[in-house]
PDB file of C-alpha atoms in Angstrom:
ATOM      1  CA  UNK A   1     -28.289 -22.612  11.653  1.00  0.00           C
ATOM      2  CA  UNK A   2     -31.013 -23.127   9.071  1.00  0.00           C
ATOM      3  CA  UNK A   3     -29.132 -23.110   5.768  1.00  0.00           C
ATOM      4  CA  UNK A   4     -32.107 -22.237   3.589  1.00  0.00           C
ATOM      5  CA  UNK A   5     -34.274 -19.206   2.999  1.00  0.00           C
ATOM      6  CA  UNK A   6     -31.719 -16.453   3.512  1.00  0.00           C
ATOM      7  CA  UNK A   7     -32.698 -13.291   1.750  1.00  0.00           C
ATOM      8  CA  UNK A   8     -29.041 -12.387   1.260  1.00  0.00           C
ATOM      9  CA  UNK A   9     -25.589 -13.785   1.837  1.00  0.00           C
ATOM     10  CA  UNK A  10     -22.614 -11.468   2.189  1.00  0.00           C
ATOM     11  CA  UNK A  11     -19.255 -13.114   1.497  1.00  0.00           C
ATOM     12  CA  UNK A  12     -16.545 -11.218   3.325  1.00  0.00           C
ATOM     13  CA  UNK A  13     -16.663  -9.624   6.779  1.00  0.00           C
ATOM     14  CA  UNK A  14     -14.516  -6.540   6.215  1.00  0.00           C
ATOM     15  CA  UNK A  15     -15.637  -2.911   6.090  1.00  0.00           C
ATOM     16  CA  UNK A  16     -17.546  -3.336   2.818  1.00  0.00           C
ATOM     17  CA  UNK A  17     -19.196  -6.607   3.754  1.00  0.00           C
ATOM     18  CA  UNK A  18     -20.292  -5.504   7.213  1.00  0.00           C
ATOM     19  CA  UNK A  19     -21.696  -2.252   5.820  1.00  0.00           C
ATOM     20  CA  UNK A  20     -23.732  -4.248   3.303  1.00  0.00           C
ATOM     21  CA  UNK A  21     -24.889  -6.640   6.015  1.00  0.00           C
ATOM     22  CA  UNK A  22     -25.944  -3.796   8.301  1.00  0.00           C
ATOM     23  CA  UNK A  23     -27.985  -2.180   5.516  1.00  0.00           C
ATOM     24  CA  UNK A  24     -29.697  -5.505   4.822  1.00  0.00           C
ATOM     25  CA  UNK A  25     -30.299  -6.267   8.493  1.00  0.00           C
ATOM     26  CA  UNK A  26     -31.874  -2.866   9.010  1.00  0.00           C
ATOM     27  CA  UNK A  27     -34.085  -3.638   6.017  1.00  0.00           C
ATOM     28  CA  UNK A  28     -35.455  -6.695   7.859  1.00  0.00           C
ATOM     29  CA  UNK A  29     -33.714  -9.106   5.513  1.00  0.00           C
ATOM     30  CA  UNK A  30     -32.518 -12.429   6.848  1.00  0.00           C
ATOM     31  CA  UNK A  31     -28.811 -12.062   6.160  1.00  0.00           C
ATOM     32  CA  UNK A  32     -25.771 -14.281   6.601  1.00  0.00           C
ATOM     33  CA  UNK A  33     -22.165 -13.077   6.549  1.00  0.00           C
ATOM     34  CA  UNK A  34     -19.633 -15.745   5.594  1.00  0.00           C
ATOM     35  CA  UNK A  35     -16.186 -14.592   6.663  1.00  0.00           C
ATOM     36  CA  UNK A  36     -12.775 -16.204   6.168  1.00  0.00           C
ATOM     37  CA  UNK A  37     -11.305 -13.951   8.882  1.00  0.00           C
ATOM     38  CA  UNK A  38      -8.393 -12.417   6.927  1.00  0.00           C
ATOM     39  CA  UNK A  39      -9.142  -8.742   6.149  1.00  0.00           C
ATOM     40  CA  UNK A  40      -6.664  -6.972   3.871  1.00  0.00           C
ATOM     41  CA  UNK A  41      -5.695  -4.319   6.436  1.00  0.00           C
ATOM     42  CA  UNK A  42      -5.054  -6.752   9.300  1.00  0.00           C
ATOM     43  CA  UNK A  43      -1.328  -6.008   9.033  1.00  0.00           C
ATOM     44  CA  UNK A  44      -1.821  -2.350  10.010  1.00  0.00           C
ATOM     45  CA  UNK A  45      -2.070  -1.319  13.654  1.00  0.00           C
ATOM     46  CA  UNK A  46      -4.250   1.728  12.955  1.00  0.00           C
ATOM     47  CA  UNK A  47      -6.362   3.069  10.118  1.00  0.00           C
ATOM     48  CA  UNK A  48      -6.449   6.713   9.080  1.00  0.00           C
ATOM     49  CA  UNK A  49      -8.397   9.091   6.864  1.00  0.00           C
ATOM     50  CA  UNK A  50     -11.611   7.599   8.291  1.00  0.00           C
ATOM     51  CA  UNK A  51     -13.745  10.445   9.541  1.00  0.00           C
ATOM     52  CA  UNK A  52     -14.679  10.057  13.208  1.00  0.00           C
ATOM     53  CA  UNK A  53     -12.626   6.871  13.550  1.00  0.00           C
ATOM     54  CA  UNK A  54      -9.124   8.136  12.776  1.00  0.00           C
ATOM     55  CA  UNK A  55      -6.488   6.004  14.504  1.00  0.00           C
ATOM     56  CA  UNK A  56      -8.839   3.121  15.262  1.00  0.00           C
ATOM     57  CA  UNK A  57      -7.262  -0.350  14.949  1.00  0.00           C
ATOM     58  CA  UNK A  58      -8.803  -2.065  11.895  1.00  0.00           C
ATOM     59  CA  UNK A  59      -9.824  -5.182  13.787  1.00  0.00           C
ATOM     60  CA  UNK A  60     -11.542  -3.052  16.437  1.00  0.00           C
ATOM     61  CA  UNK A  61     -13.678  -1.484  13.716  1.00  0.00           C
ATOM     62  CA  UNK A  62     -14.671  -4.928  12.479  1.00  0.00           C
ATOM     63  CA  UNK A  63     -15.539  -6.114  16.005  1.00  0.00           C
ATOM     64  CA  UNK A  64     -17.803  -3.092  16.426  1.00  0.00           C
ATOM     65  CA  UNK A  65     -19.337  -3.638  13.011  1.00  0.00           C
ATOM     66  CA  UNK A  66     -20.094  -7.285  13.735  1.00  0.00           C
ATOM     67  CA  UNK A  67     -21.766  -6.334  17.015  1.00  0.00           C
ATOM     68  CA  UNK A  68     -23.866  -3.669  15.306  1.00  0.00           C
ATOM     69  CA  UNK A  69     -24.916  -5.975  12.466  1.00  0.00           C
ATOM     70  CA  UNK A  70     -25.752  -8.745  14.955  1.00  0.00           C
ATOM     71  CA  UNK A  71     -28.097  -6.311  16.683  1.00  0.00           C
ATOM     72  CA  UNK A  72     -30.137  -6.204  13.474  1.00  0.00           C
ATOM     73  CA  UNK A  73     -30.386  -9.984  13.266  1.00  0.00           C
ATOM     74  CA  UNK A  74     -27.485 -10.605  10.895  1.00  0.00           C
ATOM     75  CA  UNK A  75     -25.998 -14.096  11.307  1.00  0.00           C
ATOM     76  CA  UNK A  76     -22.334 -15.045  10.916  1.00  0.00           C
ATOM     77  CA  UNK A  77     -20.463 -18.124   9.724  1.00  0.00           C
ATOM     78  CA  UNK A  78     -16.679 -18.540   9.847  1.00  0.00           C
ATOM     79  CA  UNK A  79     -15.974 -20.405   6.626  1.00  0.00           C
ATOM     80  CA  UNK A  80     -14.297 -20.354   3.224  1.00  0.00           C
ATOM     81  CA  UNK A  81     -16.578 -20.289   0.202  1.00  0.00           C
ATOM     82  CA  UNK A  82     -15.766 -22.959  -2.351  1.00  0.00           C
ATOM     83  CA  UNK A  83     -18.197 -22.120  -5.134  1.00  0.00           C
ATOM     84  CA  UNK A  84     -21.440 -20.331  -5.965  1.00  0.00           C
ATOM     85  CA  UNK A  85     -24.045 -21.926  -8.232  1.00  0.00           C
ATOM     86  CA  UNK A  86     -27.088 -20.459  -9.962  1.00  0.00           C
ATOM     87  CA  UNK A  87     -30.274 -22.311  -9.011  1.00  0.00           C
ATOM     88  CA  UNK A  88     -32.743 -20.107 -10.843  1.00  0.00           C
ATOM     89  CA  UNK A  89     -34.662 -18.163  -8.207  1.00  0.00           C
ATOM     90  CA  UNK A  90     -31.872 -18.627  -5.671  1.00  0.00           C
ATOM     91  CA  UNK A  91     -28.110 -18.937  -5.478  1.00  0.00           C
ATOM     92  CA  UNK A  92     -26.394 -21.855  -3.772  1.00  0.00           C
ATOM     93  CA  UNK A  93     -23.234 -21.011  -1.835  1.00  0.00           C
ATOM     94  CA  UNK A  94     -21.012 -23.941  -0.909  1.00  0.00           C
ATOM     95  CA  UNK A  95     -18.695 -23.259   2.031  1.00  0.00           C
ATOM     96  CA  UNK A  96     -16.292 -25.181   4.240  1.00  0.00           C
ATOM     97  CA  UNK A  97     -16.691 -24.054   7.854  1.00  0.00           C
ATOM     98  CA  UNK A  98     -13.515 -23.291   9.754  1.00  0.00           C
ATOM     99  CA  UNK A  99     -12.432 -26.287  11.779  1.00  0.00           C
ATOM    100  CA  UNK A 100     -13.329 -28.732   9.036  1.00  0.00           C
ATOM    101  CA  UNK A 101      -9.585 -29.084   8.440  1.00  0.00           C
ATOM    102  CA  UNK A 102      -7.777 -31.606   6.325  1.00  0.00           C
ATOM    103  CA  UNK A 103      -9.044 -35.174   6.758  1.00  0.00           C
ATOM    104  CA  UNK A 104      -6.872 -37.823   8.340  1.00  0.00           C
ATOM    105  CA  UNK A 105      -5.405 -40.390   5.991  1.00  0.00           C
ATOM    106  CA  UNK A 106      -8.139 -42.659   4.744  1.00  0.00           C
ATOM    107  CA  UNK A 107     -10.971 -40.386   5.880  1.00  0.00           C
ATOM    108  CA  UNK A 108     -13.309 -38.768   3.361  1.00  0.00           C
ATOM    109  CA  UNK A 109     -12.815 -35.133   2.460  1.00  0.00           C
ATOM    110  CA  UNK A 110     -15.013 -32.687   4.384  1.00  0.00           C
ATOM    111  CA  UNK A 111     -18.318 -31.906   2.705  1.00  0.00           C
ATOM    112  CA  UNK A 112     -19.107 -28.269   2.012  1.00  0.00           C
ATOM    113  CA  UNK A 113     -22.286 -26.777   3.413  1.00  0.00           C
ATOM    114  CA  UNK A 114     -24.834 -25.728   0.789  1.00  0.00           C
ATOM    115  CA  UNK A 115     -26.512 -22.464   1.766  1.00  0.00           C
ATOM    116  CA  UNK A 116     -29.147 -20.737  -0.348  1.00  0.00           C
ATOM    117  CA  UNK A 117     -30.063 -17.086  -0.750  1.00  0.00           C
ATOM    118  CA  UNK A 118     -31.944 -14.841  -3.153  1.00  0.00           C
ATOM    119  CA  UNK A 119     -29.151 -12.278  -3.345  1.00  0.00           C
ATOM    120  CA  UNK A 120     -25.396 -12.330  -2.915  1.00  0.00           C
ATOM    121  CA  UNK A 121     -22.944  -9.562  -2.093  1.00  0.00           C
ATOM    122  CA  UNK A 122     -19.264 -10.304  -2.630  1.00  0.00           C
ATOM    123  CA  UNK A 123     -16.870  -8.287  -0.468  1.00  0.00           C
ATOM    124  CA  UNK A 124     -13.858 -10.578  -0.270  1.00  0.00           C
ATOM    125  CA  UNK A 125     -11.146  -8.036  -1.067  1.00  0.00           C
ATOM    126  CA  UNK A 126      -7.735  -8.640  -2.615  1.00  0.00           C
ATOM    127  CA  UNK A 127      -4.303  -9.897  -1.671  1.00  0.00           C
ATOM    128  CA  UNK A 128      -1.229  -7.702  -2.165  1.00  0.00           C
ATOM    129  CA  UNK A 129       1.586  -9.746  -3.704  1.00  0.00           C
ATOM    130  CA  UNK A 130       4.772  -7.860  -2.885  1.00  0.00           C
ATOM    131  CA  UNK A 131       7.955  -8.014  -4.962  1.00  0.00           C
ATOM    132  CA  UNK A 132      10.007 -11.067  -4.074  1.00  0.00           C
ATOM    133  CA  UNK A 133      12.716  -9.193  -2.177  1.00  0.00           C
ATOM    134  CA  UNK A 134      14.101 -10.683   1.062  1.00  0.00           C
ATOM    135  CA  UNK A 135      12.866  -8.782   4.093  1.00  0.00           C
ATOM    136  CA  UNK A 136      10.315  -6.635   2.292  1.00  0.00           C
ATOM    137  CA  UNK A 137       7.189  -8.436   3.484  1.00  0.00           C
ATOM    138  CA  UNK A 138       8.391  -8.430   7.104  1.00  0.00           C
ATOM    139  CA  UNK A 139       7.537  -4.758   7.500  1.00  0.00           C
ATOM    140  CA  UNK A 140       4.254  -4.766   5.562  1.00  0.00           C
ATOM    141  CA  UNK A 141       1.758  -2.383   7.139  1.00  0.00           C
ATOM    142  CA  UNK A 142       4.346  -0.768   9.425  1.00  0.00           C
ATOM    143  CA  UNK A 143       7.474   0.417   7.585  1.00  0.00           C
ATOM    144  CA  UNK A 144       6.601  -1.061   4.173  1.00  0.00           C
ATOM    145  CA  UNK A 145       3.539   0.817   2.967  1.00  0.00           C
ATOM    146  CA  UNK A 146       1.402   1.304  -0.121  1.00  0.00           C
ATOM    147  CA  UNK A 147      -1.097   4.113   0.558  1.00  0.00           C
ATOM    148  CA  UNK A 148       0.135   7.592   1.512  1.00  0.00           C
ATOM    149  CA  UNK A 149      -3.408   8.685   2.300  1.00  0.00           C
ATOM    150  CA  UNK A 150      -3.539   5.904   4.891  1.00  0.00           C
ATOM    151  CA  UNK A 151       0.011   6.187   6.276  1.00  0.00           C
ATOM    152  CA  UNK A 152       1.702   9.288   4.848  1.00  0.00           C
ATOM    153  CA  UNK A 153       1.040  11.597   7.806  1.00  0.00           C
ATOM    154  CA  UNK A 154       2.695   9.166  10.216  1.00  0.00           C
ATOM    155  CA  UNK A 155       5.979   9.193   8.229  1.00  0.00           C
ATOM    156  CA  UNK A 156       5.808  12.806   7.021  1.00  0.00           C
ATOM    157  CA  UNK A 157       9.157  14.559   6.804  1.00  0.00           C
ATOM    158  CA  UNK A 158      11.065  11.282   7.144  1.00  0.00           C
ATOM    159  CA  UNK A 159      13.529   9.632   4.822  1.00  0.00           C
ATOM    160  CA  UNK A 160      11.149   7.880   2.469  1.00  0.00           C
ATOM    161  CA  UNK A 161      11.766   5.403  -0.304  1.00  0.00           C
ATOM    162  CA  UNK A 162       9.595   4.370  -3.224  1.00  0.00           C
ATOM    163  CA  UNK A 163      10.183   0.931  -4.694  1.00  0.00           C
ATOM    164  CA  UNK A 164       8.890   1.032  -8.272  1.00  0.00           C
ATOM    165  CA  UNK A 165       7.446  -2.212  -9.598  1.00  0.00           C
ATOM    166  CA  UNK A 166       6.431  -1.072 -13.110  1.00  0.00           C
ATOM    167  CA  UNK A 167       6.330   2.069 -15.256  1.00  0.00           C
ATOM    168  CA  UNK A 168       2.929   2.787 -13.670  1.00  0.00           C
ATOM    169  CA  UNK A 169       4.730   3.322 -10.341  1.00  0.00           C
ATOM    170  CA  UNK A 170       5.692   6.801 -11.528  1.00  0.00           C
ATOM    171  CA  UNK A 171       2.331   7.940 -10.165  1.00  0.00           C
ATOM    172  CA  UNK A 172       3.279   6.707  -6.690  1.00  0.00           C
ATOM    173  CA  UNK A 173       6.796   8.162  -7.012  1.00  0.00           C
ATOM    174  CA  UNK A 174       5.409  11.642  -7.631  1.00  0.00           C
ATOM    175  CA  UNK A 175       2.748  11.296  -4.966  1.00  0.00           C
ATOM    176  CA  UNK A 176       5.107  10.392  -2.114  1.00  0.00           C
ATOM    177  CA  UNK A 177       7.072  13.614  -2.632  1.00  0.00           C
ATOM    178  CA  UNK A 178       4.112  15.453  -1.094  1.00  0.00           C
ATOM    179  CA  UNK A 179       4.903  13.984   2.333  1.00  0.00           C
ATOM    180  CA  UNK A 180       8.677  14.504   2.475  1.00  0.00           C
ATOM    181  CA  UNK A 181      11.526  16.508   0.976  1.00  0.00           C
ATOM    182  CA  UNK A 182      13.802  13.454   1.308  1.00  0.00           C
ATOM    183  CA  UNK A 183      12.718  10.741  -1.105  1.00  0.00           C
ATOM    184  CA  UNK A 184      14.825   8.011  -2.699  1.00  0.00           C
ATOM    185  CA  UNK A 185      13.341   6.427  -5.807  1.00  0.00           C
ATOM    186  CA  UNK A 186      14.376   2.806  -6.374  1.00  0.00           C
ATOM    187  CA  UNK A 187      13.749   3.126 -10.055  1.00  0.00           C
ATOM    188  CA  UNK A 188      14.718  -0.187 -11.668  1.00  0.00           C
ATOM    189  CA  UNK A 189      11.059  -1.104 -12.162  1.00  0.00           C
ATOM    190  CA  UNK A 190      10.272   2.167 -13.940  1.00  0.00           C
ATOM    191  CA  UNK A 191      12.268   1.290 -17.024  1.00  0.00           C
ATOM    192  CA  UNK A 192      13.861   4.017 -19.133  1.00  0.00           C
ATOM    193  CA  UNK A 193      12.859   7.515 -18.036  1.00  0.00           C
ATOM    194  CA  UNK A 194      12.508  10.316 -20.563  1.00  0.00           C
ATOM    195  CA  UNK A 195      14.533  13.500 -20.142  1.00  0.00           C
ATOM    196  CA  UNK A 196      11.549  15.514 -18.941  1.00  0.00           C
ATOM    197  CA  UNK A 197      10.782  13.062 -16.138  1.00  0.00           C
ATOM    198  CA  UNK A 198      14.450  12.917 -15.122  1.00  0.00           C
ATOM    199  CA  UNK A 199      14.564  16.710 -14.882  1.00  0.00           C
ATOM    200  CA  UNK A 200      11.305  16.889 -12.937  1.00  0.00           C
ATOM    201  CA  UNK A 201      12.456  14.357 -10.335  1.00  0.00           C
ATOM    202  CA  UNK A 202      15.779  16.150  -9.939  1.00  0.00           C
ATOM    203  CA  UNK A 203      14.071  19.537  -9.687  1.00  0.00           C
ATOM    204  CA  UNK A 204      11.947  18.181  -6.854  1.00  0.00           C
ATOM    205  CA  UNK A 205      15.069  17.008  -5.038  1.00  0.00           C
ATOM    206  CA  UNK A 206      14.368  13.294  -5.421  1.00  0.00           C
ATOM    207  CA  UNK A 207      17.296  10.894  -5.462  1.00  0.00           C
ATOM    208  CA  UNK A 208      17.123   8.151  -8.097  1.00  0.00           C
ATOM    209  CA  UNK A 209      18.750   4.764  -7.441  1.00  0.00           C
ATOM    210  CA  UNK A 210      18.836   2.739 -10.649  1.00  0.00           C
ATOM    211  CA  UNK A 211      20.184  -0.603  -9.402  1.00  0.00           C
ATOM    212  CA  UNK A 212      17.551  -3.183  -8.389  1.00  0.00           C
ATOM    213  CA  UNK A 213      16.848  -3.615  -4.685  1.00  0.00           C
ATOM    214  CA  UNK A 214      18.408  -6.797  -3.326  1.00  0.00           C
ATOM    215  CA  UNK A 215      17.328  -6.805   0.340  1.00  0.00           C
ATOM    216  CA  UNK A 216      15.363  -4.814   2.876  1.00  0.00           C
ATOM    217  CA  UNK A 217      16.352  -5.259   6.516  1.00  0.00           C
ATOM    218  CA  UNK A 218      15.956  -3.505   9.867  1.00  0.00           C
ATOM    219  CA  UNK A 219      18.703  -0.959  10.464  1.00  0.00           C
ATOM    220  CA  UNK A 220      19.036   1.197  13.541  1.00  0.00           C
ATOM    221  CA  UNK A 221      16.022   1.675  15.777  1.00  0.00           C
ATOM    222  CA  UNK A 222      12.947   2.379  13.646  1.00  0.00           C
ATOM    223  CA  UNK A 223      14.699   2.495  10.275  1.00  0.00           C
ATOM    224  CA  UNK A 224      15.198   0.271   7.258  1.00  0.00           C
ATOM    225  CA  UNK A 225      18.381  -0.578   5.433  1.00  0.00           C
ATOM    226  CA  UNK A 226      17.811  -1.032   1.705  1.00  0.00           C
ATOM    227  CA  UNK A 227      20.660  -2.725  -0.181  1.00  0.00           C
ATOM    228  CA  UNK A 228      20.881  -2.766  -3.973  1.00  0.00           C
ATOM    229  CA  UNK A 229      22.346  -5.352  -6.315  1.00  0.00           C
ATOM    230  CA  UNK A 230      25.266  -2.988  -6.884  1.00  0.00           C
ATOM    231  CA  UNK A 231      26.118  -2.997  -3.178  1.00  0.00           C
ATOM    232  CA  UNK A 232      24.815   0.463  -2.278  1.00  0.00           C
ATOM    233  CA  UNK A 233      23.026   0.887   1.055  1.00  0.00           C
ATOM    234  CA  UNK A 234      20.288   3.396   1.849  1.00  0.00           C
ATOM    235  CA  UNK A 235      19.007   4.109   5.362  1.00  0.00           C
ATOM    236  CA  UNK A 236      15.377   5.173   5.257  1.00  0.00           C
ATOM    237  CA  UNK A 237      12.468   5.429   7.666  1.00  0.00           C
ATOM    238  CA  UNK A 238       9.781   3.840   5.476  1.00  0.00           C
ATOM    239  CA  UNK A 239       9.378   2.539   1.938  1.00  0.00           C
ATOM    240  CA  UNK A 240       6.297   2.685  -0.262  1.00  0.00           C
ATOM    241  CA  UNK A 241       5.614   0.124  -2.961  1.00  0.00           C
ATOM    242  CA  UNK A 242       2.740  -1.422  -4.891  1.00  0.00           C
ATOM    243  CA  UNK A 243       2.313  -5.171  -5.046  1.00  0.00           C
ATOM    244  CA  UNK A 244       0.389  -7.015  -7.711  1.00  0.00           C
ATOM    245  CA  UNK A 245      -3.255  -7.452  -6.788  1.00  0.00           C
ATOM    246  CA  UNK A 246      -5.179 -10.730  -6.668  1.00  0.00           C
ATOM    247  CA  UNK A 247      -8.939 -10.371  -6.193  1.00  0.00           C
ATOM    248  CA  UNK A 248     -10.543 -13.113  -4.124  1.00  0.00           C
ATOM    249  CA  UNK A 249     -13.253 -14.054  -6.606  1.00  0.00           C
ATOM    250  CA  UNK A 250     -12.309 -17.488  -7.933  1.00  0.00           C
ATOM    251  CA  UNK A 251     -15.304 -19.112  -6.220  1.00  0.00           C
ATOM    252  CA  UNK A 252     -17.578 -17.211  -8.632  1.00  0.00           C
ATOM    253  CA  UNK A 253     -16.161 -18.874 -11.763  1.00  0.00           C
ATOM    254  CA  UNK A 254     -19.280 -20.994 -12.411  1.00  0.00           C
ATOM    255  CA  UNK A 255     -21.373 -17.846 -12.794  1.00  0.00           C
ATOM    256  CA  UNK A 256     -19.270 -16.554 -15.701  1.00  0.00           C
ATOM    257  CA  UNK A 257     -19.471 -12.928 -14.576  1.00  0.00           C
ATOM    258  CA  UNK A 258     -18.297 -10.183 -16.916  1.00  0.00           C
ATOM    259  CA  UNK A 259     -14.869  -8.755 -16.086  1.00  0.00           C
ATOM    260  CA  UNK A 260     -13.021  -5.515 -16.748  1.00  0.00           C
ATOM    261  CA  UNK A 261      -9.335  -5.502 -17.648  1.00  0.00           C
ATOM    262  CA  UNK A 262      -7.364  -2.609 -16.153  1.00  0.00           C
ATOM    263  CA  UNK A 263      -3.725  -1.666 -15.490  1.00  0.00           C
ATOM    264  CA  UNK A 264      -4.261  -3.064 -11.987  1.00  0.00           C
ATOM    265  CA  UNK A 265      -5.539  -6.434 -13.199  1.00  0.00           C
ATOM    266  CA  UNK A 266      -8.778  -8.209 -14.068  1.00  0.00           C
ATOM    267  CA  UNK A 267     -11.790  -7.404 -11.892  1.00  0.00           C
ATOM    268  CA  UNK A 268     -15.500  -8.229 -11.876  1.00  0.00           C
ATOM    269  CA  UNK A 269     -17.504  -5.606 -13.736  1.00  0.00           C
ATOM    270  CA  UNK A 270     -20.093  -3.752 -11.638  1.00  0.00           C
ATOM    271  CA  UNK A 271     -22.489  -0.875 -12.239  1.00  0.00           C
ATOM    272  CA  UNK A 272     -22.873   2.182 -10.001  1.00  0.00           C
ATOM    273  CA  UNK A 273     -24.872   0.159  -7.449  1.00  0.00           C
ATOM    274  CA  UNK A 274     -22.328  -2.660  -7.335  1.00  0.00           C
ATOM    275  CA  UNK A 275     -24.474  -5.030  -9.385  1.00  0.00           C
ATOM    276  CA  UNK A 276     -22.570  -7.527 -11.537  1.00  0.00           C
ATOM    277  CA  UNK A 277     -23.671  -9.063 -14.823  1.00  0.00           C
ATOM    278  CA  UNK A 278     -25.689 -11.576 -12.774  1.00  0.00           C
ATOM    279  CA  UNK A 279     -28.975 -10.057 -11.552  1.00  0.00           C
ATOM    280  CA  UNK A 280     -28.653 -11.606  -8.084  1.00  0.00           C
ATOM    281  CA  UNK A 281     -24.994 -10.788  -7.418  1.00  0.00           C
ATOM    282  CA  UNK A 282     -23.409  -7.538  -6.238  1.00  0.00           C
ATOM    283  CA  UNK A 283     -19.769  -6.841  -5.385  1.00  0.00           C
ATOM    284  CA  UNK A 284     -18.249  -4.050  -3.314  1.00  0.00           C
ATOM    285  CA  UNK A 285     -14.979  -2.937  -1.792  1.00  0.00           C
ATOM    286  CA  UNK A 286     -11.468  -3.903  -2.817  1.00  0.00           C
ATOM    287  CA  UNK A 287     -12.571  -7.029  -4.691  1.00  0.00           C
ATOM    288  CA  UNK A 288     -13.735  -4.686  -7.473  1.00  0.00           C
ATOM    289  CA  UNK A 289     -12.024  -1.400  -6.471  1.00  0.00           C
ATOM    290  CA  UNK A 290      -8.591  -2.294  -5.082  1.00  0.00           C
ATOM    291  CA  UNK A 291      -7.572   1.334  -4.500  1.00  0.00           C
ATOM    292  CA  UNK A 292     -10.611   2.088  -2.333  1.00  0.00           C
ATOM    293  CA  UNK A 293      -9.843   3.148   1.237  1.00  0.00           C
ATOM    294  CA  UNK A 294     -11.880   2.035   4.256  1.00  0.00           C
ATOM    295  CA  UNK A 295     -14.547   4.773   4.038  1.00  0.00           C
ATOM    296  CA  UNK A 296     -14.884   4.232   0.298  1.00  0.00           C
ATOM    297  CA  UNK A 297     -15.366   0.496   0.858  1.00  0.00           C
ATOM    298  CA  UNK A 298     -17.904   1.176   3.596  1.00  0.00           C
ATOM    299  CA  UNK A 299     -19.903   3.454   1.311  1.00  0.00           C
ATOM    300  CA  UNK A 300     -19.828   0.963  -1.553  1.00  0.00           C
ATOM    301  CA  UNK A 301     -20.913  -1.842   0.774  1.00  0.00           C
ATOM    302  CA  UNK A 302     -23.817   0.160   2.173  1.00  0.00           C
ATOM    303  CA  UNK A 303     -24.874   1.085  -1.365  1.00  0.00           C
ATOM    304  CA  UNK A 304     -24.735  -2.515  -2.562  1.00  0.00           C
ATOM    305  CA  UNK A 305     -26.733  -3.652   0.466  1.00  0.00           C
ATOM    306  CA  UNK A 306     -29.428  -1.095  -0.246  1.00  0.00           C
ATOM    307  CA  UNK A 307     -29.473  -1.971  -3.944  1.00  0.00           C
ATOM    308  CA  UNK A 308     -29.808  -5.681  -3.195  1.00  0.00           C
ATOM    309  CA  UNK A 309     -32.646  -4.995  -0.790  1.00  0.00           C
ATOM    310  CA  UNK A 310     -34.522  -2.942  -3.380  1.00  0.00           C
ATOM    311  CA  UNK A 311     -34.073  -5.652  -5.995  1.00  0.00           C
ATOM    312  CA  UNK A 312     -35.669  -8.076  -3.525  1.00  0.00           C
ATOM    313  CA  UNK A 313     -38.454  -5.560  -2.866  1.00  0.00           C
ATOM    314  CA  UNK A 314     -39.196  -5.478  -6.599  1.00  0.00           C
ATOM    315  CA  UNK A 315     -39.136  -9.267  -6.752  1.00  0.00           C
ATOM    316  CA  UNK A 316     -41.490  -9.539  -3.770  1.00  0.00           C
ATOM    317  CA  UNK A 317     -44.025  -7.272  -5.513  1.00  0.00           C
ATOM    318  CA  UNK A 318     -43.658  -9.157  -8.791  1.00  0.00           C
ATOM    319  CA  UNK A 319     -44.220 -12.508  -7.093  1.00  0.00           C
ATOM    320  CA  UNK A 320     -47.207 -11.186  -5.166  1.00  0.00           C
ATOM    321  CA  UNK A 321     -48.732  -9.751  -8.314  1.00  0.00           C
ATOM    322  CA  UNK A 322     -48.327 -13.023 -10.168  1.00  0.00           C
ATOM    323  CA  UNK A 323     -49.882 -15.121  -7.409  1.00  0.00           C
ATOM    324  CA  UNK A 324     -53.549 -16.236  -7.636  1.00  0.00           C
ATOM    325  CA  UNK A 325     -55.921 -13.806  -5.892  1.00  0.00           C
ATOM    326  CA  UNK A 326     -56.894 -16.451  -3.365  1.00  0.00           C
ATOM    327  CA  UNK A 327     -53.306 -16.660  -2.157  1.00  0.00           C
ATOM    328  CA  UNK A 328     -53.325 -13.035  -1.009  1.00  0.00           C
ATOM    329  CA  UNK A 329     -56.914 -12.909   0.241  1.00  0.00           C
TER     330      UNK A 329
END
């Protein structure tokens, strides 16, 4: 692979990244997707609320997307990006290809590839850091869930739990009640509730468990057994919770991009097109919008790809206009 003269590099091969890559490929841009191969929704067996693709396994969608993008000339590299540097009229992306591995004792460390491009789209997503409760992570994406719009229908009418992780979890607590009349709120993370909230939860028939959750373990077939620090046990069919979010953007530190602080964490600031504070860098999907579902990420990725292409169109005209007349004769 020629590692120079890419029009655009897309970092991240999930729904957002592949949508951006497809838009760029269809715009006749030489495009490279660098993918670490760990999409956020890989733990789920099916994705939902995706028009026309409801119930499709997430990895199947990505396989189809890669094939489609490849048909438009998009190239792929399995690698982890180490850093991105500004080189004036290009960006330099340093990446360690998969298989480089750790060196044997006494051998030099692997050298990162340096790949250049005129535009960069970051679509690397986030990691969900779940509460440190034994057994909780074992069911992630199956019986331990975070998005009712993605998974609520499948557990509708069941015995549902909501594990609060902060006072902000009250939003999720109220939301889950829409999918079941039988909801247990594990409320230790909510802190002190005011009288109005207490009455509202009770009026909606929601059971409040105040002791912290100690363990989550498989119970009878298809259920979970949630045990509290006070020794109480609750048999439920699924539990919703919200982990802390870690955007995968550390490799951009040298660019000093502007960030936005929010209740969900610190994220790169983007405009409506996905453009960051750097004129050659866009970001799309969960890396900047962690609550975005698959179709939302796809739309943002396609928009960022189109925006990056148009920025390159403008640059092409500017460069042509600045060139001596003899160069275009």
